[in-house]
Short mmCIF file of C-alpha atoms in Angstrom, two decimals:
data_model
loop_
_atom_site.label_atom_id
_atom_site.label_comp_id
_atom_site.label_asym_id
_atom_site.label_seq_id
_atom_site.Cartn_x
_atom_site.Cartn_y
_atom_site.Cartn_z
CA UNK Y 1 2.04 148.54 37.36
CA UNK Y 2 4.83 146.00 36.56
CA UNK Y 3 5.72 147.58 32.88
CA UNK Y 4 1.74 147.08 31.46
CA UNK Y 5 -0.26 149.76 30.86
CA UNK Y 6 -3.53 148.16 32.42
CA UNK Y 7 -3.28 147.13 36.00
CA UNK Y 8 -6.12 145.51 38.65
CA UNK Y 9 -6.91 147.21 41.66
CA UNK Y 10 -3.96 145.07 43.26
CA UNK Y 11 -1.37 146.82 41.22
CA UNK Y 12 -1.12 143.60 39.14
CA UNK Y 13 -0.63 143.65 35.12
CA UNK Y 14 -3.97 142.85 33.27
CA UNK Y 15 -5.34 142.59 29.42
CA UNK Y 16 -8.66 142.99 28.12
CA UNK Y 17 -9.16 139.28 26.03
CA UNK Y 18 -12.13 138.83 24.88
CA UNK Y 19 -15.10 139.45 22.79
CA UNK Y 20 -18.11 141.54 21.47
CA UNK Y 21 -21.31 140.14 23.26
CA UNK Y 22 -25.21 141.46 23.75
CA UNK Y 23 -27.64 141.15 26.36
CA UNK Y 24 -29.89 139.81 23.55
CA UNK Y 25 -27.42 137.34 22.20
CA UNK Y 26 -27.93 133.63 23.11
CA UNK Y 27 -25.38 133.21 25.64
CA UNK Y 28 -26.56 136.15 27.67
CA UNK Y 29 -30.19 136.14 27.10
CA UNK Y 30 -30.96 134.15 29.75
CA UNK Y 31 -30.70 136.95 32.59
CA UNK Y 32 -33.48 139.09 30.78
CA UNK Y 33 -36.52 138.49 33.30
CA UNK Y 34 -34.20 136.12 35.16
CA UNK Y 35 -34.94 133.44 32.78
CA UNK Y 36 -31.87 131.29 32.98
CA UNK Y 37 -29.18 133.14 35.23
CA UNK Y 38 -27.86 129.87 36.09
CA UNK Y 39 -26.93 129.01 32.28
CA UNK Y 40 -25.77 132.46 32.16
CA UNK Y 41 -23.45 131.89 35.03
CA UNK Y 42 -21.82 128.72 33.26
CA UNK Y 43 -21.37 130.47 30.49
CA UNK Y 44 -19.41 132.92 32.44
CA UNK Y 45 -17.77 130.78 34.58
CA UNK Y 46 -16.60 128.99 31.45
CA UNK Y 47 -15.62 131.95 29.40
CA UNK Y 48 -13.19 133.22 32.16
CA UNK Y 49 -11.65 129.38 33.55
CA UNK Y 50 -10.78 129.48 30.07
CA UNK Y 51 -8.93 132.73 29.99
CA UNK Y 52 -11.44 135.54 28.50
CA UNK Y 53 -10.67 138.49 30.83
CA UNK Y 54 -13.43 141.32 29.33
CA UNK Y 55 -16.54 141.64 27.52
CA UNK Y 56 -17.61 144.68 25.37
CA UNK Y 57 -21.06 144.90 25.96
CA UNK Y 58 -23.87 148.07 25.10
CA UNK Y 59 -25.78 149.13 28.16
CA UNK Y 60 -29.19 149.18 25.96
CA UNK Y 61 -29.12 146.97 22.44
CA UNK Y 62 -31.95 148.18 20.61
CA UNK Y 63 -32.45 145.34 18.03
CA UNK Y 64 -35.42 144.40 19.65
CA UNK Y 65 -37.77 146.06 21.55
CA UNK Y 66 -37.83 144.60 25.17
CA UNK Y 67 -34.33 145.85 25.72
CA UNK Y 68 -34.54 149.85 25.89
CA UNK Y 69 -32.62 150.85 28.92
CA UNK Y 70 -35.01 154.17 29.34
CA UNK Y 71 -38.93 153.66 28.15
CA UNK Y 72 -39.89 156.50 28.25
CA UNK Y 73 -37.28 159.49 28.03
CA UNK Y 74 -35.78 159.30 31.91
CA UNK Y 75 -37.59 156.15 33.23
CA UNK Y 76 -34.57 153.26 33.71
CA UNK Y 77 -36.79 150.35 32.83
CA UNK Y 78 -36.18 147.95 35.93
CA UNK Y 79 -36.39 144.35 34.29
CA UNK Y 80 -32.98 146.08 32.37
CA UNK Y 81 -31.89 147.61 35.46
CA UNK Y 82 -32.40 143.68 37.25
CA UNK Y 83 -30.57 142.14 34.94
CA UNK Y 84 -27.50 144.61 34.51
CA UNK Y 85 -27.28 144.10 38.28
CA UNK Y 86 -27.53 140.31 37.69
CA UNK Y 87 -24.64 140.63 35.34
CA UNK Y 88 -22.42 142.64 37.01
CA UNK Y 89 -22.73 140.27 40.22
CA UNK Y 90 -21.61 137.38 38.16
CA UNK Y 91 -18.99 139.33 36.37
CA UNK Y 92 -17.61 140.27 39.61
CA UNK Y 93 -17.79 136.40 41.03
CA UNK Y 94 -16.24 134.85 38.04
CA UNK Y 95 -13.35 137.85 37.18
CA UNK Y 96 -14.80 139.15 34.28
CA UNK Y 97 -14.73 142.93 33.52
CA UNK Y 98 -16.60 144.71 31.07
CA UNK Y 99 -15.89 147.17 28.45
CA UNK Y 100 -19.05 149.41 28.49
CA UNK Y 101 -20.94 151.70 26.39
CA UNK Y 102 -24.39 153.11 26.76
CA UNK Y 103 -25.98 153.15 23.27
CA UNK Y 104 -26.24 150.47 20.31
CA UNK Y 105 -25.90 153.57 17.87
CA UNK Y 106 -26.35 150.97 14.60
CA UNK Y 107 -30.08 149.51 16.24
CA UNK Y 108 -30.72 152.81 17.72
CA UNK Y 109 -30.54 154.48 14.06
CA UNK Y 110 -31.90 151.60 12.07
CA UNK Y 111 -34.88 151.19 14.55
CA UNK Y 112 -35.26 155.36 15.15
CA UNK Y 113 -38.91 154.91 14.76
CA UNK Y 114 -39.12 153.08 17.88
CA UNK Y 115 -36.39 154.64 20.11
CA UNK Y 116 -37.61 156.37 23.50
CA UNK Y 117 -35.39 159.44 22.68
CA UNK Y 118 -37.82 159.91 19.47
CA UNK Y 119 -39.93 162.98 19.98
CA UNK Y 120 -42.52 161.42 18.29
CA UNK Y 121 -42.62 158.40 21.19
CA UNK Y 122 -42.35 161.21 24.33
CA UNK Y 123 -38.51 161.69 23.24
CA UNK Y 124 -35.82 164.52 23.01
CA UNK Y 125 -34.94 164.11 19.70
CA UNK Y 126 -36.19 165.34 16.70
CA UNK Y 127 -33.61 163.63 14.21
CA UNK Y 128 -31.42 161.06 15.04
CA UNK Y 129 -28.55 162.87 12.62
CA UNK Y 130 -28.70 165.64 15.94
CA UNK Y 131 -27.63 163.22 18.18
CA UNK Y 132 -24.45 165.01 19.15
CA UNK Y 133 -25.29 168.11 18.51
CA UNK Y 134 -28.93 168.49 20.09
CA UNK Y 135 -28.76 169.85 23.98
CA UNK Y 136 -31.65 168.24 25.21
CA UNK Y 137 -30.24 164.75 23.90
CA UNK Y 138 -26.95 165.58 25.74
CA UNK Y 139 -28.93 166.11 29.04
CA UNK Y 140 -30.72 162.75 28.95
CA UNK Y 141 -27.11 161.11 27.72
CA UNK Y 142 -25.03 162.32 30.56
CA UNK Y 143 -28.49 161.42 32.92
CA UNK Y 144 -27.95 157.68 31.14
CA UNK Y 145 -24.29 158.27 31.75
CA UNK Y 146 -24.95 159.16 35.32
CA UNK Y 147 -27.29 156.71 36.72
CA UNK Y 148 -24.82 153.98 35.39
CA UNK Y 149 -21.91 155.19 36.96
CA UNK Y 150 -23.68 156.10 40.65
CA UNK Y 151 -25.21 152.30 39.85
CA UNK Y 152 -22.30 150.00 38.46
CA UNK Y 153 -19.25 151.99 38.83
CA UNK Y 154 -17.70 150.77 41.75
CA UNK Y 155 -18.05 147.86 40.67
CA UNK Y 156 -14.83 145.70 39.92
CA UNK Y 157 -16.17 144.28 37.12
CA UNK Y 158 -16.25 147.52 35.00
CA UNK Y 159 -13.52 147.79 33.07
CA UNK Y 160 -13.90 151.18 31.03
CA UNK Y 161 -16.12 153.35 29.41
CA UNK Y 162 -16.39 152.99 25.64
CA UNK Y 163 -18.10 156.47 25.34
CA UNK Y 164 -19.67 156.17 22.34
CA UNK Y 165 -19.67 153.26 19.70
CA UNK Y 166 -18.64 154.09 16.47
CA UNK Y 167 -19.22 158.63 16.43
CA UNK Y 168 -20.07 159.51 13.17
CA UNK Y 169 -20.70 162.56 11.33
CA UNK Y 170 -24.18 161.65 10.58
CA UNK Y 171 -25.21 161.57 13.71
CA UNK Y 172 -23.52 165.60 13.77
CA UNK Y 173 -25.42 166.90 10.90
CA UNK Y 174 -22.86 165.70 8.60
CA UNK Y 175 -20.06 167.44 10.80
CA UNK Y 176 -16.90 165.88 12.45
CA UNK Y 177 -15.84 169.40 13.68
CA UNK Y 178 -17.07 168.90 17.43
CA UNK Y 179 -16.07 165.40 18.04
CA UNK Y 180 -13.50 166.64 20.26
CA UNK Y 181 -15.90 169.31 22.53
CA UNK Y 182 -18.41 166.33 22.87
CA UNK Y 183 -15.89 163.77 23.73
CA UNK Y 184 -14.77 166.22 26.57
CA UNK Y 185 -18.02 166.86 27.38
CA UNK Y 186 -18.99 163.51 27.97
CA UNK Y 187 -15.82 162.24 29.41
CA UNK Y 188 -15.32 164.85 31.72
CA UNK Y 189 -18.75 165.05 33.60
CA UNK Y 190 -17.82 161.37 34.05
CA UNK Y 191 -14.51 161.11 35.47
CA UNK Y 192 -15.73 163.95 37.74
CA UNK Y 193 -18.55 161.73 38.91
CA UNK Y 194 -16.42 159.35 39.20
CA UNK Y 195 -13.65 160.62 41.54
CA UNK Y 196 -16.46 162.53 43.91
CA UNK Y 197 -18.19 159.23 44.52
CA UNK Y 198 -15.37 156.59 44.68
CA UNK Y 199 -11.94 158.78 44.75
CA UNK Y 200 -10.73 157.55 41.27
CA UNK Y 201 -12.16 156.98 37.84
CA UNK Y 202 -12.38 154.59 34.74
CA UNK Y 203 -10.00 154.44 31.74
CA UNK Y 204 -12.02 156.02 28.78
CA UNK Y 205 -12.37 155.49 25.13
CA UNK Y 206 -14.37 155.98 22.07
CA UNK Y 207 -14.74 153.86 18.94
CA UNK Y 208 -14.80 154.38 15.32
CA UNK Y 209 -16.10 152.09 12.05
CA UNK Y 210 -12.43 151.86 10.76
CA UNK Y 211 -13.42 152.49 6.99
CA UNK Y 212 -14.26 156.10 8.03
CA UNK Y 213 -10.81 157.22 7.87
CA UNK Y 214 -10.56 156.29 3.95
CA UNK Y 215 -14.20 157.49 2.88
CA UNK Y 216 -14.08 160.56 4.59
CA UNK Y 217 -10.34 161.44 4.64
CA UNK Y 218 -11.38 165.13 4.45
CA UNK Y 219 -12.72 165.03 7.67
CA UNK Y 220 -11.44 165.47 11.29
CA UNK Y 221 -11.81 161.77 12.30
CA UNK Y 222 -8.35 160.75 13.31
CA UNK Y 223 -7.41 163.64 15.95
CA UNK Y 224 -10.34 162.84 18.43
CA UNK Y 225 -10.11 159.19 18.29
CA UNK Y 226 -6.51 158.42 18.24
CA UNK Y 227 -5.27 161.56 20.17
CA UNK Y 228 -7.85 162.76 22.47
CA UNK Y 229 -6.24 164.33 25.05
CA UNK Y 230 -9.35 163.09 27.70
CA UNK Y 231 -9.06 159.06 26.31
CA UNK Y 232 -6.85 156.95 27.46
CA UNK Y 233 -6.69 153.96 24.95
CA UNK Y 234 -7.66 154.09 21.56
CA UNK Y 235 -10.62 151.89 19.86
CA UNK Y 236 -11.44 151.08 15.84
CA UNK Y 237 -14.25 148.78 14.58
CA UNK Y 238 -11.83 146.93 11.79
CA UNK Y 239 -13.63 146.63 8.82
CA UNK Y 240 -11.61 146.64 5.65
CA UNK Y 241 -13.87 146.57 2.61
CA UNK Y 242 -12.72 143.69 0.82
CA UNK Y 243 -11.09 141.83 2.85
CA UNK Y 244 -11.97 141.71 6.32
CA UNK Y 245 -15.17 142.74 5.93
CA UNK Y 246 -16.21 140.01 2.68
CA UNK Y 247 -13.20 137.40 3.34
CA UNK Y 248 -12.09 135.20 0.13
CA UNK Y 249 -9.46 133.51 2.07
CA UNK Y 250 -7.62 133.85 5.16
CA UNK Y 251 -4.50 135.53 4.49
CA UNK Y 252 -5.32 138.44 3.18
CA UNK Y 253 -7.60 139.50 6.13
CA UNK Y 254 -5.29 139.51 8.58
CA UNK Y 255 -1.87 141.07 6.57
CA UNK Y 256 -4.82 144.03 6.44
CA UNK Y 257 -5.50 144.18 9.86
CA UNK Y 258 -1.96 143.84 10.86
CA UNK Y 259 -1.54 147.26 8.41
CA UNK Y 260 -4.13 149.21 9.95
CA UNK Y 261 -3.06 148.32 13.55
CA UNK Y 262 0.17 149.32 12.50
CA UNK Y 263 -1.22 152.34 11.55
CA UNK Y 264 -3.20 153.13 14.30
CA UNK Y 265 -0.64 152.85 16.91
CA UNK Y 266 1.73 155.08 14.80
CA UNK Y 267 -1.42 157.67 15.09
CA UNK Y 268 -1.63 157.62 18.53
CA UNK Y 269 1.82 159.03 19.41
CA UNK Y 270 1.89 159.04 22.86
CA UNK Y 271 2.20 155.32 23.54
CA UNK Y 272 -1.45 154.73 24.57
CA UNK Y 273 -2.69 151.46 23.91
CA UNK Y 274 -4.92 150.48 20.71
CA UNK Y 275 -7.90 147.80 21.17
CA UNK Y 276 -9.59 146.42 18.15
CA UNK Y 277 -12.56 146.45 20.02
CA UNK Y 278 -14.95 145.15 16.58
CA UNK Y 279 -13.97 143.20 13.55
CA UNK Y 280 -15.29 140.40 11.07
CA UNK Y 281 -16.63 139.51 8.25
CA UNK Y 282 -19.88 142.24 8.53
CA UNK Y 283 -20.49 142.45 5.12
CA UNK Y 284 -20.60 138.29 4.11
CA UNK Y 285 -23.06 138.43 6.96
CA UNK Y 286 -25.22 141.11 7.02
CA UNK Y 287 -25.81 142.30 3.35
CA UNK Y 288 -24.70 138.69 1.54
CA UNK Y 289 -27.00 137.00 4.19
CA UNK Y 290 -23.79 134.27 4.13
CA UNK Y 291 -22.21 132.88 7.43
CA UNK Y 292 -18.53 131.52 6.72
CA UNK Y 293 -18.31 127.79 7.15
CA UNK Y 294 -17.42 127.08 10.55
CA UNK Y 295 -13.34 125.52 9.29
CA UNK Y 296 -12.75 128.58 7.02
CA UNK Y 297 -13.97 131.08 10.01
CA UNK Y 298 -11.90 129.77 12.16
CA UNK Y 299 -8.87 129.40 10.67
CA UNK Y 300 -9.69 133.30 9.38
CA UNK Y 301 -10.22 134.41 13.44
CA UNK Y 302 -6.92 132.88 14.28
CA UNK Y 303 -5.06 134.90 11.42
CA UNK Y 304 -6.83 137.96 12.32
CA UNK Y 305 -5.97 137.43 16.54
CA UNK Y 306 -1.90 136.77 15.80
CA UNK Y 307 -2.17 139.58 13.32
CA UNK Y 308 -3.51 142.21 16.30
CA UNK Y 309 -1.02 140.97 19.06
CA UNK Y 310 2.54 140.96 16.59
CA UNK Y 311 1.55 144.14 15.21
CA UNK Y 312 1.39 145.62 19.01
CA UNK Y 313 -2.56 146.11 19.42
CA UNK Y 314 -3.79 145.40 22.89
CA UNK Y 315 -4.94 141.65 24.00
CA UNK Y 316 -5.87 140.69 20.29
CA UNK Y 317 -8.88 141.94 18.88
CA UNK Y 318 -12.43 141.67 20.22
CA UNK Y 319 -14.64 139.97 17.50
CA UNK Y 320 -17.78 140.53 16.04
CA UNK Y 321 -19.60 137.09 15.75
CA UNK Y 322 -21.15 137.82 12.33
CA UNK Y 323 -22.69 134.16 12.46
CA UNK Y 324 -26.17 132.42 13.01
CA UNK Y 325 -26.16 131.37 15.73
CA UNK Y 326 -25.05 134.71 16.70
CA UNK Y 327 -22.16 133.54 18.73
CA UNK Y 328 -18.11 132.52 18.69
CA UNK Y 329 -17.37 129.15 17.30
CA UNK Y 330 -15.84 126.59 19.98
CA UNK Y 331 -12.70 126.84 17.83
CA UNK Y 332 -12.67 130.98 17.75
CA UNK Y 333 -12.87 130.21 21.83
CA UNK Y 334 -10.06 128.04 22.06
CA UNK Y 335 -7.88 130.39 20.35
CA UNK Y 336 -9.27 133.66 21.96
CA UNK Y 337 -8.62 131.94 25.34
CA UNK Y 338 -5.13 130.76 24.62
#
């Protein structure tokens, strides 16, 4: 592995660089009903000449409607099925790999009304605060889980498995207590998939929203994310309150981040790598309805990217646009890509 902790296929040393993208954003939009694949592929093509190495993308993003990977409960929706087989073609011709994980929990909860895995629309679920805890709903995850792998994962282009995006106790009944059971539970059944159908299996993960660890200090957070003994990198969603989340300048942001990646790696303890995989200014955008100007956001991304790689996180965080257009600036791309 020539000293680095992520290697290619070949043996040769590799970093995920990159960003936060969705199937419903505008650069990727294109390949739903095969409306634009060739713009997609520019895009791609673009994104990777210029050095971007991984995306971290969510297998269904429920924001809208026409992009529910199962309608109903157990039915893989083939226009989504077409177009994550459109994407991972492309990722695999340009050398793009992607950091995957199957649910858009945020969309999913805000949007429960409309979910497949609702009871009340032929679901599972009852509640969506029983999401980890309800058996049925772990049947029809691991089935989710399941069909992706047998699908997509021996595919190059798949990078890892972001388990879950951002677990949280509300989605446990108001519990942290199993975090660890259900990350084995999910991780397990598939890196055992995973070795009887290809003969090796993904690097694994699971994320957190960062600000967790302060507001519920009481809880078990920090032991399943950072020390898992089934995950093999570690993942936060960075959003200091204050600071990186509602930005007044530039500095400040990033001698924050730069703290808390500091303090993530010292929680790992085993030398596993940490990935910012989310960060930026969430609350300017979504509850001031604000989007930075384009100089000041800039100049704020760069502080925040130098501030992940000198404090040893892994390839520089992975940013949240937070913008309309809901997309990286050219100038956040140029220094991503550097």
């Amino acid at each position: 592995m020539s000293g680095s902790y992520f290697a290619t296929e070949d043996g040769e040393p590799w970093m995920p660089i990159g960003q936060n993208d969705a199937i419903s954003w505008p650069e990727l939009n294109g390949l739903f009903r095969r409306k634009d694949i060739a713009g997609v592929e520019a895009h791609l093509r673009w994104l990777r000449q210029s050095g971007v190495t991984c995306l971290r993308l969510m297998l269904e993003y429920a924001q809208v409607r026409h992009r529910y990977f199962e309608r109903p409960l157990g039915r893989f929706v083939p226009a989504m099925v077409r177009l994550w087989d459109d994407l991972f073609r492309l990722c695999e011709k340009h050398g793009l790999r992607i950091l995957l994980t199957p649910f858009d929990t945020f969309w999913q909860w805000r949007h429960w009304r409309h979910h497949p895995y609702n009871q009340r629309n032929g679901g599972a679920l009852d509640q969506p605060s029983r999401f980890l805890v309800c058996t049925a709903t772990r049947r029809a995850i691991k089935a989710r889980l399941e069909f992706a792998v047998r699908r997509w994962g021996g595919s190059g282009a798949l990078f890892a498995w972001d388990l879950w995006n951002e677990i949280h106790p509300e989605q446990a009944e108001g519990s942290a207590d199993d975090f660890g059971d259900f990350i084995h539970d999910l991780g397990a059944f598939v890196r055992r998939l995973e070795i009887s159908l290809y003969g090796r299996s993904h690097p694994q993960t699971v994320s957190l929203f960062g600000p967790e660890l302060r507001w519920r200090a009481h809880m078990p957070l920090r032991e399943p994310i950072f020390r898992h003994p089934d995950l093999d990198f570690a993942s936060l969603h960075i959003y200091e309150e204050g600071t990186i989340d509602h930005p007044s300048d530039t500095v400040a942001p990033a001698l924050g981040l730069g703290r808390i990646v500091g303090e993530a790696l010292a929680e790992t303890r085993d030398g596993r790598p940490f990935l910012d995989s989310e960060h930026g200014p969430i609350h300017t955008f979504k509850d001031k309805k604000i989007t930075l100007p384009e100089p000041f956001d800039d100049e704020y991304f760069r502080h925040m990217q130098w501030a992940h790689l000198a404090a040893g996180g892994a390839g520089g965080g992975m940013r949240w646009p937070n913008r309309t257009p809901h997309v990286l600036t050219p100038g956040m791309r140029r220094v991503s890509c550097r």
